[in-house]
Amino acid sequence: MLDYKLLAALAAVIEQGGFERAAQMLGLSQSAVSQRVKLLEARVGAPVLIRLNPPQATEVGQRLLNHVQQVRLLERDLREAVPMAGEDDLPPRLRIALNADSLATWWAQAVAELSIREALQFELVVDDQDVGLRRMRAGEVAGCVCASAQPVAGARVLALGNMRYLAVASPEFIARYFADGVSQTALRRAPAIVFGPDDQLQHRFLSGLDYGGEFRYHLCPSSEGFVRLLSAGMGWGMVPALQIPVELASGALRELVPGAVVDVPLYWHYWRHGGRLLDTLTAELAQRASALLAAGQG
Amino acid sequence: MLDYKLLAALAAVIEQGGFERAAQMLGLSQSAVSQRVKLLEARVGAPVLIRLNPPQATEVGQRLLNHVQQVRLLERDLREAVPMAGEDDLPPRLRIALNADSLATWWAQAVAELSIREALQFELVVDDQDVGLRRMRAGEVAGCVCASAQPVAGARVLALGNMRYLAVASPEFIARYFADGVSQTALRRAPAIVFGPDDQLQHRFLSGLDYGGEFRYHLCPSSEGFVRLLSAGMGWGMVPALQIPVELASGALRELVPGAVVDVPLYWHYWRHGGRLLDTLTAELAQRASALLAAGQG
């Protein structure tokens, strides 16, 4: 078998973001951690880490991490069947990647009951809509919520439902830029708020209006910050209907073009042999997510 | 003078997160961008990029980017005084790093008016409370809101005021774990919600209660997601009072120990020679931030 002490050292350095914290977590000296990683590199005959701050896994390193993640999930099941004492005797923790808008809306309601029932701890990693799968492939997470329907090798996919996005702005903003309607000229002048450079939502909305030109924009990679900028009248932007029921009801935010929605399908990716807890989480999401998401389409 | 075509190629690769998007932005072929970066490396006699996905700047590369950022800020002023036509003729954009909790609370209200008045576009970068300064040092941003009072070389610091954090949870959570008070035993059992591995807020709160032991926790790197997990009863956590006035008033979230607050001072870091717009933003923050922050301490 592989020497899991070496693999655990690699995983700790990546997960803790450095050798010093990895050493703290493992209860080792920093040089011991460094030795183990070097020994691992000697065994596999290739670098496993790029020594940046924070360190990054090489492609070989990512394959090893992927393996470690899957072994850990299997160990969790084993430990429920065969209770073992030891250093590793921690409550269960699942590392999940998800898009910021899911975390800002339906996720907590879907998983809270399970988390309390199983004393399950989540380590949530926030990723852009379309890139969460990278972590899944790299073995850094046990599951992933994203917009891609294509499973990675060794994993399964469950369709969760559609997240409905509305193009909204404050009434003052609409009066300033769109008093004469959402015309091509107005769209060129009015600043948008965009979540990140990978965000295609506003392009999908604009192409529905036959607008393909340039537009000004603020970049704001935070769901809560996004709504704050919208409410302060700094731009228009695409927001999940689920995130702003209060603002829509009070009129603090209004649709630019009522009914011109963008629906984004969401999928749950999970390892096929991920163990009982991951299967329980999958069952919980299968049961709850679609109703929670549908509440945004009323 | 330096060859700014080469420096602009480097900056585009880092800012756009890859050679392909950099080429698109610059209107060049990908191989032309790659050539320019290689030529730059030949000139400085050292690598400027680590070819990862996305590419990262080496230490030398970061010094060059730092310089580019400062030159750009100066060019903005020049362009206001001496209008010039040309490829670079874009509306002004400021790249700012700030902690997630500022973006989730007071930031939009502080800058909205300025942003509208000057047609200023923001590119906001969210960083952990104590690490935002790294980007400032690396020259990736024009300014930074963070908890450190220590200026970086070439920059100035302005004290903004204190962000007040409360330890809160849902009434159901408090009834389940803290029915007999916030005892040492209860703190060991009750799961916390922690923003990220660098987050020290809950440790500061707990040491105020003389608790230094282990505790269970969820990791949730999203301000909005954080409040959702709290409201769903998944844990207790440290939240800016400014972020949850509605939840506090309605009783949806309650303090674990009324009055046991943690105050975090916030500072605005900005380049000394950052140009007129950056100075205007600084003046705006000096005038507005402290009143907005003080509203969370009532």
Coordinates of C-alpha atoms in Angstrom, one line a residue:
Chain A
M1 CA 0.0 0.0 0.0
L2 CA 0.9 3.7 -0.3
D3 CA 2.5 5.5 2.6
Y4 CA -0.4 7.5 3.8
K5 CA 1.7 9.5 6.2
L6 CA 3.3 11.1 3.2
L7 CA 0.0 11.7 1.4
A8 CA -1.6 13.2 4.5
A9 CA 1.3 15.6 4.7
L10 CA 0.7 16.7 1.1
A11 CA -3.1 17.1 1.8
A12 CA -2.5 19.1 5.0
V13 CA -0.1 21.5 3.2
I14 CA -2.7 22.2 0.4
E15 CA -5.8 22.2 2.7
Q16 CA -4.2 24.4 5.3
G17 CA -2.6 26.7 2.7
G18 CA 1.0 26.3 4.0
F19 CA 3.7 24.2 5.7
E20 CA 3.4 26.0 9.0
R21 CA -0.3 25.5 9.5
A22 CA 0.0 21.9 8.1
A23 CA 2.6 21.2 10.8
Q24 CA 0.3 22.7 13.5
M25 CA -2.6 20.6 12.3
L26 CA -0.6 17.4 12.2
G27 CA 1.2 18.1 15.4
L28 CA 4.6 17.8 13.6
S29 CA 7.5 20.2 13.1
Q30 CA 7.6 22.2 9.9
S31 CA 10.7 20.4 8.7
A32 CA 9.1 17.0 9.3
V33 CA 6.2 18.0 7.1
S34 CA 8.6 19.2 4.5
Q35 CA 10.6 16.0 4.7
R36 CA 7.5 13.9 4.1
V37 CA 6.5 15.9 1.0
K38 CA 10.0 15.6 -0.4
L39 CA 10.0 11.8 0.3
L40 CA 6.7 11.6 -1.5
E41 CA 8.2 13.5 -4.5
A42 CA 11.1 11.0 -4.5
R43 CA 8.7 8.1 -4.5
V44 CA 6.5 9.4 -7.4
G45 CA 9.5 10.8 -9.2
A46 CA 7.9 14.2 -9.8
P47 CA 7.2 17.4 -7.9
V48 CA 3.8 17.3 -6.1
L49 CA 3.8 20.9 -5.0
I50 CA 4.6 24.3 -6.5
R51 CA 6.2 26.2 -3.6
L52 CA 4.0 29.4 -3.8
N53 CA 2.3 31.2 -1.1
P54 CA -0.1 29.4 -0.7
P55 CA 1.4 26.2 -2.1
Q56 CA -0.3 24.7 -5.1
A57 CA -0.5 21.0 -6.2
T58 CA 1.1 20.0 -9.5
E59 CA -1.0 17.8 -11.8
V60 CA 0.6 14.7 -10.2
G61 CA -0.1 16.2 -6.8
Q62 CA -3.7 16.7 -7.7
R63 CA -4.1 13.1 -8.7
L64 CA -2.7 12.1 -5.3
L65 CA -5.1 14.5 -3.5
N66 CA -8.0 13.1 -5.4
H67 CA -7.1 9.7 -4.2
V68 CA -6.7 10.9 -0.6
Q69 CA -10.1 12.5 -0.7
Q70 CA -11.8 9.3 -1.9
V71 CA -9.9 7.1 0.7
R72 CA -11.0 9.5 3.4
L73 CA -14.7 9.2 2.4
L74 CA -14.4 5.5 2.5
E75 CA -12.7 5.6 5.9
R76 CA -15.6 7.5 7.3
D77 CA -18.0 4.7 6.5
L78 CA -15.5 2.1 7.9
R79 CA -15.3 4.1 11.2
E80 CA -19.1 4.1 11.6
A81 CA -19.1 0.3 11.3
V82 CA -15.8 -0.3 13.2
P83 CA -15.3 2.4 15.8
M84 CA -11.5 3.1 16.2
A85 CA -9.7 5.3 18.6
G86 CA -6.9 7.5 17.5
E87 CA -5.7 10.9 16.4
D88 CA -8.1 10.9 13.5
D89 CA -11.2 10.6 15.7
L90 CA -12.9 13.8 14.6
P91 CA -16.6 14.4 13.8
P92 CA -17.4 13.9 10.2
R93 CA -16.7 16.9 7.8
L94 CA -17.6 17.2 4.2
R95 CA -15.8 19.6 1.9
I96 CA -18.2 20.9 -0.8
A97 CA -17.7 23.4 -3.6
L98 CA -20.7 25.5 -4.6
N99 CA -21.6 28.6 -6.5
A100 CA -21.9 31.8 -4.4
D101 CA -25.6 32.3 -5.4
S102 CA -26.6 28.8 -4.1
L103 CA -24.8 29.5 -0.8
A104 CA -26.6 32.9 -0.7
T105 CA -30.0 31.4 -1.2
W106 CA -31.3 27.8 -0.9
W107 CA -28.3 25.7 0.4
A108 CA -28.6 26.3 4.2
Q109 CA -32.3 25.4 4.2
A110 CA -31.6 22.2 2.2
V111 CA -28.8 20.9 4.5
A112 CA -29.5 22.3 8.0
E113 CA -31.6 19.4 9.2
L114 CA -29.1 16.8 8.0
S115 CA -26.2 18.7 9.5
I116 CA -27.9 18.8 12.9
R117 CA -29.1 15.2 12.8
E118 CA -25.7 13.7 11.8
A119 CA -23.5 16.3 13.7
L120 CA -22.0 16.8 10.2
Q121 CA -19.6 19.7 9.7
F122 CA -19.4 21.4 6.3
E123 CA -16.3 23.0 4.8
L124 CA -17.8 25.1 2.0
V125 CA -15.7 26.4 -0.9
V126 CA -17.2 29.1 -3.1
D127 CA -16.5 29.0 -6.8
D128 CA -17.7 30.7 -9.9
Q129 CA -20.8 29.2 -11.5
D130 CA -18.9 27.2 -14.1
V131 CA -15.6 26.3 -12.5
G132 CA -16.5 24.4 -9.4
L133 CA -15.9 21.1 -11.1
R134 CA -12.2 21.8 -11.3
R135 CA -11.9 21.2 -7.6
M136 CA -14.0 18.0 -8.0
R137 CA -11.5 16.7 -10.6
A138 CA -8.6 17.8 -8.4
G139 CA -10.0 15.7 -5.6
E140 CA -10.2 18.7 -3.3
V141 CA -14.0 18.3 -2.5
A142 CA -16.5 15.5 -1.9
G143 CA -19.2 17.2 -4.0
C144 CA -20.0 20.2 -6.0
V145 CA -23.0 22.3 -7.0
C146 CA -22.5 23.9 -10.4
A147 CA -24.1 24.6 -13.8
S148 CA -22.4 21.8 -15.7
A149 CA -24.3 18.5 -16.4
Q150 CA -21.2 16.6 -17.4
P151 CA -19.9 14.3 -14.7
V152 CA -16.2 13.9 -13.9
A153 CA -14.7 10.4 -14.0
G154 CA -15.7 8.4 -10.9
A155 CA -18.6 10.7 -10.0
R156 CA -22.4 10.9 -10.6
V157 CA -24.6 13.9 -11.4
L158 CA -28.1 14.8 -10.0
A159 CA -30.2 17.6 -11.6
L160 CA -31.3 20.0 -8.8
G161 CA -33.6 22.4 -10.7
N162 CA -33.3 25.9 -12.2
M163 CA -32.0 29.0 -10.5
R164 CA -34.0 31.9 -11.9
Y165 CA -32.1 35.2 -12.4
L166 CA -33.8 38.6 -12.8
A167 CA -32.2 41.8 -14.2
V168 CA -32.9 44.4 -11.5
A169 CA -31.9 47.9 -10.3
S170 CA -33.1 50.5 -7.9
P171 CA -36.0 52.8 -8.9
E172 CA -33.6 55.8 -8.9
F173 CA -31.2 54.0 -11.3
I174 CA -34.0 53.0 -13.6
A175 CA -35.3 56.6 -13.6
R176 CA -31.8 57.9 -14.4
Y177 CA -30.9 55.5 -17.2
F178 CA -34.0 53.8 -18.5
A179 CA -36.7 56.5 -18.2
D180 CA -37.2 56.1 -22.0
G181 CA -37.2 52.3 -21.9
V182 CA -34.4 49.7 -22.1
S183 CA -33.0 50.9 -25.4
Q184 CA -29.7 50.1 -27.0
T185 CA -28.4 53.6 -26.3
A186 CA -29.5 53.3 -22.6
L187 CA -27.8 49.9 -22.3
R188 CA -24.5 51.3 -23.6
R189 CA -24.6 54.1 -21.0
A190 CA -25.9 52.3 -17.9
P191 CA -23.3 50.6 -15.7
A192 CA -23.8 47.0 -14.9
I193 CA -22.7 45.0 -11.9
V194 CA -20.9 41.8 -12.8
F195 CA -20.0 39.0 -10.4
G196 CA -16.7 38.1 -12.0
P197 CA -14.9 38.0 -15.4
D198 CA -16.4 34.5 -16.0
D199 CA -20.0 35.6 -15.4
Q200 CA -22.0 35.3 -18.6
L201 CA -25.5 36.0 -17.1
Q202 CA -25.7 39.6 -18.2
H203 CA -24.6 38.7 -21.7
R204 CA -27.4 36.1 -21.9
F205 CA -29.9 38.7 -20.7
L206 CA -28.6 41.3 -23.2
S207 CA -28.5 39.0 -26.1
G208 CA -32.2 38.3 -25.3
L209 CA -32.7 42.0 -26.0
D210 CA -30.5 41.8 -29.2
Y211 CA -27.8 43.9 -27.5
G212 CA -24.3 42.8 -28.3
G213 CA -22.3 46.0 -27.7
E214 CA -20.0 47.2 -25.0
F215 CA -21.2 48.3 -21.6
R216 CA -19.7 49.8 -18.5
Y217 CA -19.5 47.6 -15.4
H218 CA -18.4 47.2 -11.8
L219 CA -16.9 43.9 -10.8
C220 CA -18.2 42.6 -7.4
P221 CA -17.4 39.0 -6.4
S222 CA -19.8 38.9 -3.4
S223 CA -23.5 38.0 -3.4
E224 CA -24.3 40.2 -0.5
G225 CA -22.1 43.1 -1.8
F226 CA -23.8 42.7 -5.2
V227 CA -27.2 43.4 -3.7
R228 CA -25.8 46.3 -1.7
L229 CA -24.3 47.9 -4.8
L230 CA -27.7 47.4 -6.6
S231 CA -29.6 48.9 -3.8
A232 CA -27.3 51.9 -3.6
G233 CA -28.1 52.6 -7.3
M234 CA -24.6 51.9 -8.6
G235 CA -25.7 49.7 -11.5
W236 CA -28.1 47.0 -12.8
G237 CA -27.4 43.3 -12.4
M238 CA -28.5 39.7 -12.5
V239 CA -29.6 38.4 -9.1
P240 CA -31.4 35.2 -8.1
A241 CA -35.1 35.9 -7.5
L242 CA -34.7 33.8 -4.3
Q243 CA -32.1 36.3 -2.9
I244 CA -34.2 39.4 -3.1
P245 CA -37.9 38.6 -2.2
V246 CA -38.0 41.5 0.3
E247 CA -36.4 44.0 -2.1
L248 CA -38.8 43.0 -4.9
A249 CA -41.9 43.1 -2.6
S250 CA -41.0 46.6 -1.2
G251 CA -40.0 47.9 -4.6
A252 CA -36.4 48.7 -3.4
L253 CA -35.3 46.7 -6.5
R254 CA -37.2 46.4 -9.7
E255 CA -36.9 44.4 -12.9
L256 CA -35.6 46.2 -15.9
V257 CA -37.8 44.2 -18.3
P258 CA -40.5 42.3 -16.3
G259 CA -40.5 38.7 -17.4
A260 CA -37.1 38.7 -19.1
V261 CA -35.6 36.0 -16.9
V262 CA -32.5 33.9 -17.3
D263 CA -32.8 30.3 -15.9
V264 CA -29.6 28.5 -15.0
P265 CA -29.9 24.7 -14.3
L266 CA -27.9 23.5 -11.3
Y267 CA -26.4 20.1 -10.8
W268 CA -25.0 18.2 -7.8
H269 CA -21.8 16.2 -8.5
Y270 CA -20.8 13.6 -6.0
W271 CA -18.3 10.7 -5.9
R272 CA -19.8 7.3 -6.8
H273 CA -18.0 5.6 -3.9
G274 CA -18.2 8.6 -1.5
G275 CA -19.5 6.7 1.5
R276 CA -22.7 6.8 3.5
L277 CA -22.7 10.4 4.6
L278 CA -22.2 11.7 1.0
D279 CA -25.1 9.4 -0.1
T280 CA -27.3 10.7 2.7
L281 CA -26.5 14.3 1.6
T282 CA -27.3 13.4 -2.0
A283 CA -30.7 12.0 -0.9
E284 CA -31.4 15.1 1.1
L285 CA -30.6 17.4 -1.9
A286 CA -32.7 15.2 -4.2
Q287 CA -35.6 15.6 -1.8
R288 CA -35.3 19.3 -1.0
A289 CA -33.4 21.3 -3.6
S290 CA -36.0 21.4 -6.4
A291 CA -38.8 22.7 -4.2
L292 CA -36.5 25.4 -2.7
L293 CA -35.3 26.4 -6.2
A294 CA -38.9 26.4 -7.6
A295 CA -39.8 29.0 -4.9
G296 CA -37.8 31.5 -7.0
Q297 CA -39.9 31.0 -10.1
G298 CA -43.3 32.0 -8.7
Chain B
M1 CA 11.9 54.4 -20.5
L2 CA 10.6 51.0 -20.0
D3 CA 8.8 49.3 -22.9
Y4 CA 5.2 49.6 -21.7
K5 CA 3.9 47.3 -24.4
L6 CA 5.7 44.4 -22.6
L7 CA 4.5 45.5 -19.2
A8 CA 0.9 45.9 -20.4
A9 CA 1.1 42.3 -21.8
L10 CA 2.2 41.0 -18.4
A11 CA -0.6 43.0 -16.6
A12 CA -3.2 41.7 -19.0
V13 CA -2.2 38.1 -18.5
I14 CA -2.5 38.4 -14.7
E15 CA -5.6 40.6 -14.6
Q16 CA -7.5 38.5 -17.2
G17 CA -6.3 35.2 -15.7
G18 CA -4.8 33.8 -18.8
F19 CA -3.1 34.4 -22.2
E20 CA -6.2 33.8 -24.2
R21 CA -8.3 36.4 -22.5
A22 CA -5.3 38.8 -22.3
A23 CA -5.0 38.5 -26.1
Q24 CA -8.7 39.2 -26.6
M25 CA -8.5 42.2 -24.4
L26 CA -5.4 43.6 -26.1
G27 CA -6.7 42.7 -29.6
L28 CA -3.5 40.6 -30.2
S29 CA -2.9 37.0 -31.0
Q30 CA -2.1 34.7 -28.1
S31 CA 1.4 34.1 -29.5
A32 CA 2.1 37.9 -29.7
V33 CA 1.2 38.2 -26.0
S34 CA 3.4 35.3 -25.2
Q35 CA 6.2 36.8 -27.2
R36 CA 5.9 40.1 -25.3
V37 CA 6.1 38.4 -21.9
K38 CA 9.1 36.3 -23.0
L39 CA 10.8 39.5 -24.2
L40 CA 10.1 41.1 -20.9
E41 CA 11.7 38.2 -19.1
A42 CA 14.7 38.4 -21.3
R43 CA 15.0 42.1 -20.4
V44 CA 14.7 41.7 -16.7
G45 CA 16.7 38.5 -16.7
A46 CA 14.2 36.5 -14.6
P47 CA 10.8 34.8 -15.0
V48 CA 7.9 37.2 -14.4
L49 CA 5.2 34.6 -14.6
I50 CA 4.6 31.1 -13.2
R51 CA 2.7 29.3 -16.0
L52 CA -0.2 28.0 -13.9
N53 CA -3.9 28.1 -14.6
P54 CA -4.4 31.0 -13.9
P55 CA -0.9 32.4 -14.3
Q56 CA 0.7 33.9 -11.3
A57 CA 3.3 36.7 -11.0
T58 CA 6.7 35.9 -9.7
E59 CA 8.2 38.3 -7.1
V60 CA 9.9 40.2 -9.9
G61 CA 6.6 40.1 -11.9
Q62 CA 4.8 41.5 -8.9
R63 CA 7.2 44.4 -8.6
L64 CA 6.6 45.2 -12.3
L65 CA 2.8 45.0 -11.8
N66 CA 3.1 47.3 -8.8
H67 CA 4.8 49.8 -11.0
V68 CA 2.2 49.4 -13.8
Q69 CA -0.6 50.0 -11.4
Q70 CA 1.0 53.2 -10.2
V71 CA 1.7 54.5 -13.7
R72 CA -1.9 53.8 -14.7
L73 CA -3.2 55.9 -11.8
L74 CA -1.0 58.7 -12.8
E75 CA -2.1 58.4 -16.4
R76 CA -5.7 58.8 -15.4
D77 CA -4.9 62.2 -13.9
L78 CA -3.0 63.2 -17.0
R79 CA -5.9 62.1 -19.3
E80 CA -8.3 64.4 -17.4
A81 CA -5.9 67.3 -17.9
V82 CA -4.9 66.4 -21.4
P83 CA -7.7 64.5 -23.2
M84 CA -6.1 61.9 -25.5
A85 CA -7.8 59.7 -28.1
G86 CA -6.7 56.1 -28.5
E87 CA -7.1 52.5 -27.6
D88 CA -6.9 53.2 -23.9
D89 CA -9.9 55.6 -23.9
L90 CA -12.0 53.8 -21.3
P91 CA -14.0 55.2 -18.4
P92 CA -11.9 55.2 -15.2
R93 CA -11.8 52.0 -13.2
L94 CA -10.3 51.5 -9.7
R95 CA -9.3 48.1 -8.5
I96 CA -9.9 47.9 -4.7
A97 CA -9.3 45.0 -2.3
L98 CA -11.6 44.8 0.7
N99 CA -12.7 42.4 3.4
A100 CA -16.0 40.6 2.7
D101 CA -17.7 42.0 5.7
S102 CA -17.1 45.6 4.5
L103 CA -18.5 44.8 1.1
A104 CA -21.5 43.1 2.8
T105 CA -22.3 46.2 4.9
W106 CA -21.1 49.8 4.6
W107 CA -19.0 50.0 1.4
A108 CA -21.8 50.6 -1.1
Q109 CA -23.3 53.4 0.9
A110 CA -19.9 55.1 1.2
V111 CA -19.0 55.1 -2.4
A112 CA -22.2 55.1 -4.4
E113 CA -22.5 58.9 -4.8
L114 CA -18.9 59.2 -5.9
S115 CA -19.2 56.4 -8.3
I116 CA -22.3 58.0 -9.9
R117 CA -20.8 61.5 -9.9
E118 CA -17.5 60.5 -11.5
A119 CA -18.8 57.7 -13.7
L120 CA -16.2 55.6 -11.8
Q121 CA -16.2 51.9 -12.2
F122 CA -15.0 49.7 -9.4
E123 CA -13.3 46.3 -9.7
L124 CA -13.7 44.9 -6.2
V125 CA -11.5 42.0 -4.9
V126 CA -12.6 40.3 -1.8
D127 CA -9.9 39.2 0.7
D128 CA -9.7 37.8 4.2
Q129 CA -9.7 40.4 6.9
D130 CA -5.9 40.3 7.4
V131 CA -4.5 39.5 4.0
G132 CA -5.8 42.2 1.7
L133 CA -2.5 44.1 2.0
R134 CA -0.7 41.4 0.0
R135 CA -2.4 42.6 -3.1
M136 CA -1.5 46.2 -2.3
R137 CA 2.1 45.2 -2.0
A138 CA 1.9 43.2 -5.2
G139 CA 0.6 46.2 -7.0
E140 CA -2.6 44.5 -8.0
V141 CA -4.9 47.1 -6.5
A142 CA -5.1 50.9 -6.0
G143 CA -6.4 50.7 -2.5
C144 CA -7.3 48.2 0.2
V145 CA -9.7 48.1 3.3
C146 CA -8.3 45.8 6.0
A147 CA -7.5 45.4 9.7
S148 CA -3.9 46.3 9.5
A149 CA -2.7 49.8 10.4
Q150 CA 0.8 49.3 9.0
P151 CA 1.2 51.0 5.6
V152 CA 3.1 49.4 2.7
A153 CA 6.0 51.3 1.1
G154 CA 4.7 54.1 -1.1
A155 CA 1.2 54.1 0.5
R156 CA -0.7 56.0 3.2
V157 CA -3.2 54.7 5.8
L158 CA -6.4 56.2 7.0
A159 CA -8.3 54.9 10.1
L160 CA -11.9 54.3 9.1
G161 CA -13.4 53.2 12.5
N162 CA -14.4 50.0 14.2
M163 CA -16.5 47.2 12.8
R164 CA -18.5 45.7 15.7
Y165 CA -19.0 41.9 15.7
L166 CA -21.6 40.1 17.7
A167 CA -21.7 36.4 18.5
V168 CA -25.2 35.3 17.4
A169 CA -27.3 32.2 16.7
S170 CA -30.9 31.3 16.1
P171 CA -33.2 31.0 19.1
E172 CA -33.6 27.3 18.4
F173 CA -29.9 26.8 18.3
I174 CA -29.5 28.7 21.6
A175 CA -32.2 26.6 23.2
R176 CA -30.5 23.4 22.0
Y177 CA -27.0 24.1 23.1
F178 CA -27.0 27.0 25.5
A179 CA -30.2 26.4 27.5
D180 CA -28.1 26.2 30.7
G181 CA -25.9 29.2 29.7
V182 CA -22.8 29.7 27.6
S183 CA -20.7 27.2 29.7
Q184 CA -17.4 25.6 28.8
T185 CA -19.1 22.3 28.2
A186 CA -21.7 23.9 25.9
L187 CA -19.0 25.7 23.9
R188 CA -17.2 22.4 23.3
R189 CA -20.4 20.8 21.9
A190 CA -22.0 23.7 19.9
P191 CA -20.8 24.0 16.3
A192 CA -19.5 27.4 15.2
I193 CA -19.6 28.9 11.7
V194 CA -16.2 30.2 10.7
F195 CA -15.5 32.4 7.7
G196 CA -12.1 30.9 6.8
P197 CA -9.1 29.3 8.3
D198 CA -7.5 32.7 8.9
D199 CA -10.6 34.0 10.8
Q200 CA -9.6 34.8 14.4
L201 CA -12.9 36.5 15.5
Q202 CA -14.4 33.5 17.3
H203 CA -11.1 32.9 19.1
R204 CA -11.2 36.5 20.4
F205 CA -14.8 36.1 21.5
L206 CA -14.0 32.7 23.2
S207 CA -10.9 34.0 25.0
G208 CA -13.0 36.8 26.4
L209 CA -15.1 33.9 28.0
D210 CA -11.8 32.2 29.1
Y211 CA -12.5 29.3 26.7
G212 CA -9.4 28.0 25.0
G213 CA -10.5 24.5 24.0
E214 CA -11.5 22.8 20.8
F215 CA -14.8 23.4 19.1
R216 CA -16.7 22.0 16.1
Y217 CA -17.2 24.3 13.2
H218 CA -18.5 24.7 9.6
L219 CA -16.3 26.7 7.2
C220 CA -18.3 29.2 5.1
P221 CA -16.4 31.8 3.1
S222 CA -19.5 34.0 2.1
S223 CA -21.1 36.8 4.1
E224 CA -24.6 36.1 2.9
G225 CA -24.2 32.3 3.2
F226 CA -22.9 32.8 6.7
V227 CA -26.1 34.5 7.8
R228 CA -28.1 31.9 6.0
L229 CA -26.4 29.1 8.0
L230 CA -26.9 31.0 11.2
S231 CA -30.6 31.5 10.5
A232 CA -31.0 27.9 9.6
G233 CA -29.7 26.9 13.1
M234 CA -26.5 25.2 11.9
G235 CA -24.2 27.1 14.3
W236 CA -23.2 30.2 16.1
G237 CA -20.9 32.8 14.6
M238 CA -19.4 36.3 14.6
V239 CA -21.3 38.7 12.4
P240 CA -21.1 42.5 11.9
A241 CA -24.0 44.1 13.8
L242 CA -24.4 46.2 10.6
Q243 CA -25.2 43.2 8.6
I244 CA -28.1 41.9 10.6
P245 CA -30.2 44.8 12.0
V246 CA -33.4 43.1 10.7
E247 CA -32.6 39.7 12.2
L248 CA -31.7 41.3 15.5
A249 CA -34.8 43.4 15.7
S250 CA -37.1 40.4 14.8
G251 CA -35.3 38.0 17.1
A252 CA -34.4 35.7 14.3
L253 CA -30.8 35.9 15.5
R254 CA -29.8 36.6 19.1
E255 CA -26.6 37.3 20.9
L256 CA -25.1 34.4 22.9
V257 CA -23.8 36.8 25.5
P258 CA -25.4 40.2 25.2
G259 CA -22.7 42.9 25.3
A260 CA -19.7 40.6 24.6
V261 CA -18.7 42.3 21.4
V262 CA -15.5 42.2 19.4
D263 CA -14.5 45.4 17.7
V264 CA -12.1 45.3 14.7
P265 CA -10.5 48.5 13.5
L266 CA -10.5 49.0 9.8
Y267 CA -8.0 51.0 7.7
W268 CA -7.9 52.4 4.2
H269 CA -4.6 51.9 2.4
Y270 CA -4.0 53.9 -0.7
W271 CA -1.0 54.8 -2.9
R272 CA 0.6 58.1 -2.1
H273 CA 0.8 59.1 -5.7
G274 CA -2.4 57.4 -6.8
G275 CA -3.9 60.4 -8.7
R276 CA -6.9 62.6 -8.3
L277 CA -9.6 59.9 -8.4
L278 CA -7.9 57.8 -5.7
D279 CA -7.5 61.0 -3.6
T280 CA -11.2 61.8 -4.2
L281 CA -12.2 58.3 -3.1
T282 CA -10.0 58.7 0.0
A283 CA -11.7 62.0 0.9
E284 CA -15.1 60.4 0.5
L285 CA -14.2 57.5 2.8
A286 CA -12.7 59.9 5.3
Q287 CA -16.0 61.7 5.3
R288 CA -18.5 58.8 5.4
A289 CA -17.0 55.6 6.6
S290 CA -16.8 56.4 10.3
A291 CA -20.5 57.4 10.6
L292 CA -21.6 54.3 8.7
L293 CA -19.4 52.0 10.9
A294 CA -20.6 53.8 14.1
A295 CA -24.2 52.8 13.2
G296 CA -23.3 49.2 14.0
Q297 CA -22.3 50.2 17.6
G298 CA -25.6 51.6 18.8

